[in-house]
C-alpha positions as a Python dict, from the first residue, in 0.01 Angstrom:
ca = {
    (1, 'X'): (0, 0, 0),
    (2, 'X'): (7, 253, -277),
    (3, 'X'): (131, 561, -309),
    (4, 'X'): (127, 757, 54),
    (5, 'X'): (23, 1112, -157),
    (6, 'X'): (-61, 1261, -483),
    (7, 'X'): (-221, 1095, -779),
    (8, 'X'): (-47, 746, -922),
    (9, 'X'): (63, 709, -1215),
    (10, 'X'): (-219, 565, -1398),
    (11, 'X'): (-183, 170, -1533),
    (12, 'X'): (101, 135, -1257),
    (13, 'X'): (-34, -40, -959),
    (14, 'X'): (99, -8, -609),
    (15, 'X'): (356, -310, -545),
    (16, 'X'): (109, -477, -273),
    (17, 'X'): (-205, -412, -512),
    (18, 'X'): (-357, -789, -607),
    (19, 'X'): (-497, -790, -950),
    (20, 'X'): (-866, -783, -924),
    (21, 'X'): (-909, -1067, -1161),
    (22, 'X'): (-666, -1306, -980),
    (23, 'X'): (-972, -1524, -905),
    (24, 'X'): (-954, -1785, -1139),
    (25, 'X'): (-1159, -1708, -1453),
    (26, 'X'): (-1445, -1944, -1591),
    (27, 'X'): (-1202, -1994, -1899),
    (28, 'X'): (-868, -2106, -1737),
    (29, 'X'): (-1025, -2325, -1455),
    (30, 'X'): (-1065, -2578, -1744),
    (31, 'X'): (-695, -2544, -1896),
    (32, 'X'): (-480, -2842, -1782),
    (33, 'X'): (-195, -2723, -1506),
    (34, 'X'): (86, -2860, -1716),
    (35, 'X'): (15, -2634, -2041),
    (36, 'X'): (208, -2355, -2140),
    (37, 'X'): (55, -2077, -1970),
    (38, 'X'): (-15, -1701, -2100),
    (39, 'X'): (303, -1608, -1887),
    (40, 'X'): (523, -1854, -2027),
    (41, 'X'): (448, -1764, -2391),
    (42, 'X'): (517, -1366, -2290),
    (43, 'X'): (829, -1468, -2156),
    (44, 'X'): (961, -1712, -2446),
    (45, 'X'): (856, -1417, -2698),
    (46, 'X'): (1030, -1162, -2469),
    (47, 'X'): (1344, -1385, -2438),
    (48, 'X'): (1371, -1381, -2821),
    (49, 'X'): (1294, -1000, -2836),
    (50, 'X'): (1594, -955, -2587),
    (51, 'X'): (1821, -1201, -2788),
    (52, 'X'): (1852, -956, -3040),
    (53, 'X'): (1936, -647, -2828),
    (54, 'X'): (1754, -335, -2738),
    (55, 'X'): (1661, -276, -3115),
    (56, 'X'): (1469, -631, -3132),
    (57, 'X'): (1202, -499, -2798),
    (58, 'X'): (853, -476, -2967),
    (59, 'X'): (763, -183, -2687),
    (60, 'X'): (922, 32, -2418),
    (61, 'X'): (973, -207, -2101),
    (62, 'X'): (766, -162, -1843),
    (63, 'X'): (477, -347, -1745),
    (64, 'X'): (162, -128, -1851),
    (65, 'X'): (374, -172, -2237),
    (66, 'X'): (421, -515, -2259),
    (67, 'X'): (68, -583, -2126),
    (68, 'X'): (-120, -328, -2403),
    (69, 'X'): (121, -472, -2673),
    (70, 'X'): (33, -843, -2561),
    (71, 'X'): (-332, -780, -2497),
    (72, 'X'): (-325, -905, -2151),
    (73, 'X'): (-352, -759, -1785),
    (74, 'X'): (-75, -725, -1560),
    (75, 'X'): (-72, -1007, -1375),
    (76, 'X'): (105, -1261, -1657),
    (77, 'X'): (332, -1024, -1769),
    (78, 'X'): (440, -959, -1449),
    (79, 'X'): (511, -1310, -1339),
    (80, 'X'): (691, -1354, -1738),
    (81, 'X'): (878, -999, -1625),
    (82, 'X'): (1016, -1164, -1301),
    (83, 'X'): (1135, -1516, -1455),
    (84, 'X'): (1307, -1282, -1648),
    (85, 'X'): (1479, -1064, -1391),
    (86, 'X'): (1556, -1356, -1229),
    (87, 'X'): (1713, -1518, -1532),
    (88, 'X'): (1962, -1203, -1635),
    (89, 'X'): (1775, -1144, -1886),
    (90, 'X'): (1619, -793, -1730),
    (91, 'X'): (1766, -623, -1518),
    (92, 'X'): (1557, -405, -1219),
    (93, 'X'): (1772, -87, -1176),
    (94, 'X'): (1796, 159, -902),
    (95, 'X'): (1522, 362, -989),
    (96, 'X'): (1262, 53, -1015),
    (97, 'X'): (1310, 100, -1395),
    (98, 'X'): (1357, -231, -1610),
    (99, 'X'): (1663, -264, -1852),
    (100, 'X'): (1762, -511, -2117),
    (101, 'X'): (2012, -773, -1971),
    (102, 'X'): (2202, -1008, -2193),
    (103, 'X'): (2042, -1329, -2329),
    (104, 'X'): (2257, -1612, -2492),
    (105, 'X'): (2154, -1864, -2695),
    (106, 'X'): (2169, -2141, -2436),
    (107, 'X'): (1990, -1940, -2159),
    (108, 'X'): (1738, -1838, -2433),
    (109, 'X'): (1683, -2201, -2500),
    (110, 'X'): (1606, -2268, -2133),
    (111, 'X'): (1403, -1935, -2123),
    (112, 'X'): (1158, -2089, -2404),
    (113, 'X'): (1129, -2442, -2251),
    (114, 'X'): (1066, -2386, -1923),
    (115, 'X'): (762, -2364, -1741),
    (116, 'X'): (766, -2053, -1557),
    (117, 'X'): (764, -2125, -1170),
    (118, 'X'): (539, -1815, -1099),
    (119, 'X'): (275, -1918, -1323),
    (120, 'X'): (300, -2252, -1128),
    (121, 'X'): (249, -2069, -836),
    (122, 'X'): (-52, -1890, -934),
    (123, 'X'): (-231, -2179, -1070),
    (124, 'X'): (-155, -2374, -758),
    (125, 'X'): (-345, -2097, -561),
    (126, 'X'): (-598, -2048, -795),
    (127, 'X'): (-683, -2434, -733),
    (128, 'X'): (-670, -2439, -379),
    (129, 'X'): (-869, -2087, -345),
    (130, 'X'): (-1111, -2238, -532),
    (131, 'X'): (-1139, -2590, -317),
    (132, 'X'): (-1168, -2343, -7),
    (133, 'X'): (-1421, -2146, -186),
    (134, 'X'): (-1616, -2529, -262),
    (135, 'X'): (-1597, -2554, 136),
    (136, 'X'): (-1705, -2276, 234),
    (137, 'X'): (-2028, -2273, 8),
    (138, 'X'): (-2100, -2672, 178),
    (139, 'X'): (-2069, -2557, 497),
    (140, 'X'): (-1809, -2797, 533),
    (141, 'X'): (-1669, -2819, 907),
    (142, 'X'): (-1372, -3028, 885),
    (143, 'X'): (-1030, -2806, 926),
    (144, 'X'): (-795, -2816, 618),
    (145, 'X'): (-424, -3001, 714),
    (146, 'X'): (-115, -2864, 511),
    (147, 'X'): (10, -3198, 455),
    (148, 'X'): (-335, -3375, 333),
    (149, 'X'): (-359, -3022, 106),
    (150, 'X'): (10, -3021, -16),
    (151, 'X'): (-45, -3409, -87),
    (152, 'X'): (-347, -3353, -277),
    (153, 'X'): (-239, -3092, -509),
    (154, 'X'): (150, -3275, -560),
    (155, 'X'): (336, -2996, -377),
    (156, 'X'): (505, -2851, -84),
    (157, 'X'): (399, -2776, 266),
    (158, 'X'): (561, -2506, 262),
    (159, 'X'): (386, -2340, -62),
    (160, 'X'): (80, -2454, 66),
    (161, 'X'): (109, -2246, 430),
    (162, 'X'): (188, -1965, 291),
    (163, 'X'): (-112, -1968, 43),
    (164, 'X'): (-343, -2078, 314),
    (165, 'X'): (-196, -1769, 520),
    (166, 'X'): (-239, -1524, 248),
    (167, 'X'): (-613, -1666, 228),
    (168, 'X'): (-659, -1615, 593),
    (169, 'X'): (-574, -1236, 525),
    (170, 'X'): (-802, -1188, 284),
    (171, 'X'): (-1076, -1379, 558),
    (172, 'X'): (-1142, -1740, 394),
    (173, 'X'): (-922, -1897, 624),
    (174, 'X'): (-859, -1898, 1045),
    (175, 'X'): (-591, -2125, 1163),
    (176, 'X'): (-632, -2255, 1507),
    (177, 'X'): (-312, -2387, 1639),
    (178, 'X'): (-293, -2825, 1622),
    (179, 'X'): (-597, -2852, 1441),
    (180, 'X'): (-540, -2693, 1127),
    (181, 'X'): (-734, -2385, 917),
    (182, 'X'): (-1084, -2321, 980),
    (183, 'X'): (-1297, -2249, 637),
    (184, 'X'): (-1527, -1939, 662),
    (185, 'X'): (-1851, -2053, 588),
    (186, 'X'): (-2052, -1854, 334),
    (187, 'X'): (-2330, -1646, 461),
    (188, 'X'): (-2601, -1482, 210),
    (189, 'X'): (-2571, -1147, 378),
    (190, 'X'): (-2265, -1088, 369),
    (191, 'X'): (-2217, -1175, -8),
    (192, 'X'): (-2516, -902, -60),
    (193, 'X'): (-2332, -632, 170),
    (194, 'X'): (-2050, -656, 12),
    (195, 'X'): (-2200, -613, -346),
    (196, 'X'): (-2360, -316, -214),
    (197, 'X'): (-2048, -183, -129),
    (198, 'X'): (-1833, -328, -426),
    (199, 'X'): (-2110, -124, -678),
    (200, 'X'): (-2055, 207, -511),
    (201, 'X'): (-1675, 158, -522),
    (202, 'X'): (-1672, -4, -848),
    (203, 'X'): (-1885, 294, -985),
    (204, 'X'): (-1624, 581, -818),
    (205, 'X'): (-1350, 369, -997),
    (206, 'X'): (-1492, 384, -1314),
    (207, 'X'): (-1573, 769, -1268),
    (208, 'X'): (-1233, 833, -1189),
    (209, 'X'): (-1087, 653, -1452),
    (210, 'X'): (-1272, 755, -1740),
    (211, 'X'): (-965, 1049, -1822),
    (212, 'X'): (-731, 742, -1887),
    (213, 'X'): (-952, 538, -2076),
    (214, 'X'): (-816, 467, -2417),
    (215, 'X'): (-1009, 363, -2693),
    (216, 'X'): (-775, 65, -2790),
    (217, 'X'): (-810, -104, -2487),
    (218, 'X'): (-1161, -75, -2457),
    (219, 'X'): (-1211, -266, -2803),
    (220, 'X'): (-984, -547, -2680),
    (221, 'X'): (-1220, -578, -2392),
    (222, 'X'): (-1500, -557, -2679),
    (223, 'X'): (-1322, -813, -2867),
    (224, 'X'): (-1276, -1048, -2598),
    (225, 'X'): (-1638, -1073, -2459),
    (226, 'X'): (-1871, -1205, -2717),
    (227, 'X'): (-2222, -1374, -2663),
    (228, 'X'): (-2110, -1638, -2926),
    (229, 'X'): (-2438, -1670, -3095),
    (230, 'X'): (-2418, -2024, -3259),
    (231, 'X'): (-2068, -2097, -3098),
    (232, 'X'): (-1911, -2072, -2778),
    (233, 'X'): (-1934, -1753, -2562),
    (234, 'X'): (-1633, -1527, -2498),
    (235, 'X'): (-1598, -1427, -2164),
    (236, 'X'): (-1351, -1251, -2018),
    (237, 'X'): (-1347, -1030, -1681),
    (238, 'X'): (-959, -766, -1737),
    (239, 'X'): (-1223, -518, -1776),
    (240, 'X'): (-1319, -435, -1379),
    (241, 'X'): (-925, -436, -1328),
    (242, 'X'): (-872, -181, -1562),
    (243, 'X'): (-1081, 96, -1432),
    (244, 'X'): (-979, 24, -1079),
    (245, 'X'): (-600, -33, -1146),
    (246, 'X'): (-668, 300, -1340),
    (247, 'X'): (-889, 541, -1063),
    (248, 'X'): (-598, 646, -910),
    (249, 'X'): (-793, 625, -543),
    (250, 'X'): (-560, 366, -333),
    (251, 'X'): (-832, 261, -57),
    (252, 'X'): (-1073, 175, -365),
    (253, 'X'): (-758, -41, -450),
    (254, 'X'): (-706, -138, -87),
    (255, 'X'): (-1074, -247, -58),
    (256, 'X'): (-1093, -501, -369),
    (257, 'X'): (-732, -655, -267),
    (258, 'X'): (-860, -739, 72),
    (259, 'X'): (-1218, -831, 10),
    (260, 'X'): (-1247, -950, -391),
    (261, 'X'): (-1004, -1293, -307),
    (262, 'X'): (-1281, -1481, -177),
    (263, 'X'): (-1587, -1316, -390),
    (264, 'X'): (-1455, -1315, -748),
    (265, 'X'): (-1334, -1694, -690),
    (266, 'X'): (-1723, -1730, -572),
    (267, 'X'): (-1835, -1534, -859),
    (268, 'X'): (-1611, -1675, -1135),
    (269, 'X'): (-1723, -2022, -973),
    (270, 'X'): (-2107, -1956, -1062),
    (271, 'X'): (-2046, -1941, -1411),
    (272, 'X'): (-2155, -2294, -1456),
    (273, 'X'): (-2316, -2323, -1781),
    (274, 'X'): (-2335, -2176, -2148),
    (275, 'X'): (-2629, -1958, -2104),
    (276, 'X'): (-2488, -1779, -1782),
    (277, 'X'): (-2163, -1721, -1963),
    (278, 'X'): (-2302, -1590, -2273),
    (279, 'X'): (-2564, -1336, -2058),
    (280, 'X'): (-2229, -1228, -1906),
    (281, 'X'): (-2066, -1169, -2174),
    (282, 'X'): (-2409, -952, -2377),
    (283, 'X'): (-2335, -747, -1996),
    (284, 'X'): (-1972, -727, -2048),
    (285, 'X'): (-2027, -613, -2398),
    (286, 'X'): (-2281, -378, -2314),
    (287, 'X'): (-2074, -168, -2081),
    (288, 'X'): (-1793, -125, -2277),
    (289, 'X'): (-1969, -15, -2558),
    (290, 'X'): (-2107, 214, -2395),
    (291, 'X'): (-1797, 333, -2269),
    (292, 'X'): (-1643, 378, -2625),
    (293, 'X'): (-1955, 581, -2703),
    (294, 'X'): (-1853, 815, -2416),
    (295, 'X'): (-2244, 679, -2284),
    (296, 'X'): (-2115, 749, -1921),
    (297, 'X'): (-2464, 695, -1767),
    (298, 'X'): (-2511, 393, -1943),
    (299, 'X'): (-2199, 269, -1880),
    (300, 'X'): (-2312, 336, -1507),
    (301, 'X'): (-2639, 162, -1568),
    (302, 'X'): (-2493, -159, -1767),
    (303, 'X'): (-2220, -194, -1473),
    (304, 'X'): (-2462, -153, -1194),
    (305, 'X'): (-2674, -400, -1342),
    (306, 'X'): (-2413, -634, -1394),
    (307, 'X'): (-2278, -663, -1033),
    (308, 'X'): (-2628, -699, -909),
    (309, 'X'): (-2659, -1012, -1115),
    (310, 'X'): (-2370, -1184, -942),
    (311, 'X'): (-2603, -1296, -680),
    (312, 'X'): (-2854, -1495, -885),
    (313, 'X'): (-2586, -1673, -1019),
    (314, 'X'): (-2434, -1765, -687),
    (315, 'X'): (-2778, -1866, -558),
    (316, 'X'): (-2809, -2115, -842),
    (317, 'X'): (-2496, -2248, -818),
    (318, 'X'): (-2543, -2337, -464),
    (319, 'X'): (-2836, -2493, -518),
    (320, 'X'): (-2694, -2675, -792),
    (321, 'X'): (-2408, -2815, -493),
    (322, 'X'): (-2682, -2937, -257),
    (323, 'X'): (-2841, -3098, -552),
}
């Protein structure tokens, strides 16, 4: 996982890095499963870029590109970038480098209309992390069944086993042969430990990324979280993947692919009202500004504060479940 020496290339994550943000956010748990997804509109635009040859491409094609020109992180452009491979419509060279293919106007047509399956896939996860996640905080005992799970969310056994097996590595899950997977329960402490542990990392990250920073980006991230005084809040959470896709340091990587699955699900899952998104957002807003002042303590200060505040918001939200 990552690079074995040397400094990455920064905005290029290691092949086994998981997005930090793949929890589901507040925002998208409430989007229906069947609409077109962020994905599926990167690849339909893409397609029609490619249709008219390499002159047509709005940006160079690589992944860090396409996701500053479409405003997005890396995870739906990657999943639009694969449909794509897979299609003929980019081709994945030798060198890991990504080339125009050839798109005609029938396989353009099916490009644009189809759903794109590994959208599907992530949104099927993202639902089932988060009824494991619903478990875990009741306590609940009873073992999950692949069949009762693939029946509930109208899919395979198959997908479902190897979801449940890539939630057991990131410890939510334990399968015990002929009975089924075993939900970790949630304990207090060890949400708090790992906070502690996430702020010191998440801090390093930040240091370490401040040298590829850009300016641009940052007022995306601006633009996307706002407090929404006298309409609805803007909330958005790309920002903590960009500095640690960014720091360069693969066992900060390593340590928020193995251990943020289960806690950003939990954390995205506490934003439960209005008010808690829109206090959020002020932090969101309050750290990036600061970063685009070049305010490095306070960016320190607003960031520290921020993750600290994840706990409140868990505690109410579980009391709000035994309510």
């Amino acid at each position: 996982m990552g690079p074995a020496s040397g400094p990455r290339v920064p905005g290029t994550p290691g092949p086994d890095f998981y997005e930090y943000n793949a929890a589901l956010s507040p925002v998208a748990a409430q989007e229906p499963r069947n609409t077109m997804t962020i994905a599926d509109q990167i690849k339909a635009d893409l397609a029609t870029h490619l249709h008219r040859g390499d002159n047509g491409l709005p940006c160079k094609l690589t992944l860090d590109a396409l996701a500053r020109h479409y405003g997005v992180s890396m995870t739906p452009v990657r999943n639009a970038v694969e449909d794509l491979v897979e299609a003929g419509a980019i081709l994945r060279l030798d060198n890991g480098r990504l080339a125009p293919g050839k798109v005609n106007r029938r396989t353009l047509a099916a490009l644009v209309r189809q759903p794109s399956p590994a959208s599907t896939q992530q949104n099927l996860e993202e639902a089932v992390r988060r009824e494991v996640v619903q478990r875990s905080l009741r306590q609940d005992g009873d073992f999950l069944r692949e069949q009762a799970t693939a029946e509930k969310f109208d899919t395979g056994r198959t997908a479902v086993r190897q979801i449940f097996s890539r939630l057991a590595g990131a410890g939510m899950l334990e399968h015990v042969p002929r009975r089924g997977w075993r939900v970790k329960p949630y304990n207090a402490e060890d949400t708090l430990d790992y906070l502690v542990v996430r702020e010191s990392l998440e801090l390093k990250a930040l240091d370490l990324a401040r040298p590829y920073l850009v300016a641009a980006d940052l007022e995306r991230m601006l633009a996307a979280n706002q407090p929404g005084l006298g309409s609805a809040p803007r909330l958005n959470d790309d920002m903590h993947d960009y500095w640690i896709d960014r720091c360069g340091n693969r066992y900060i990587q390593e340590f928020f692919a193995r251990y943020s699955v289960f806690y950003n699900t939990l954390f995205n899952s506490a934003v439960l009202d209005e008010d808690t998104k829109r206090d959020m957002a002020v932090e969101h807003c309050d750290i990036v500004e600061a970063l685009l002042q070049k305010d490095w303590r306070g960016a320190r200060r607003a960031l520290s504060r921020h993750i600290g505040d994840q706990q409140d918001n868990v505690e109410r939200m579980i009391a709000a479940l035994r309510d």
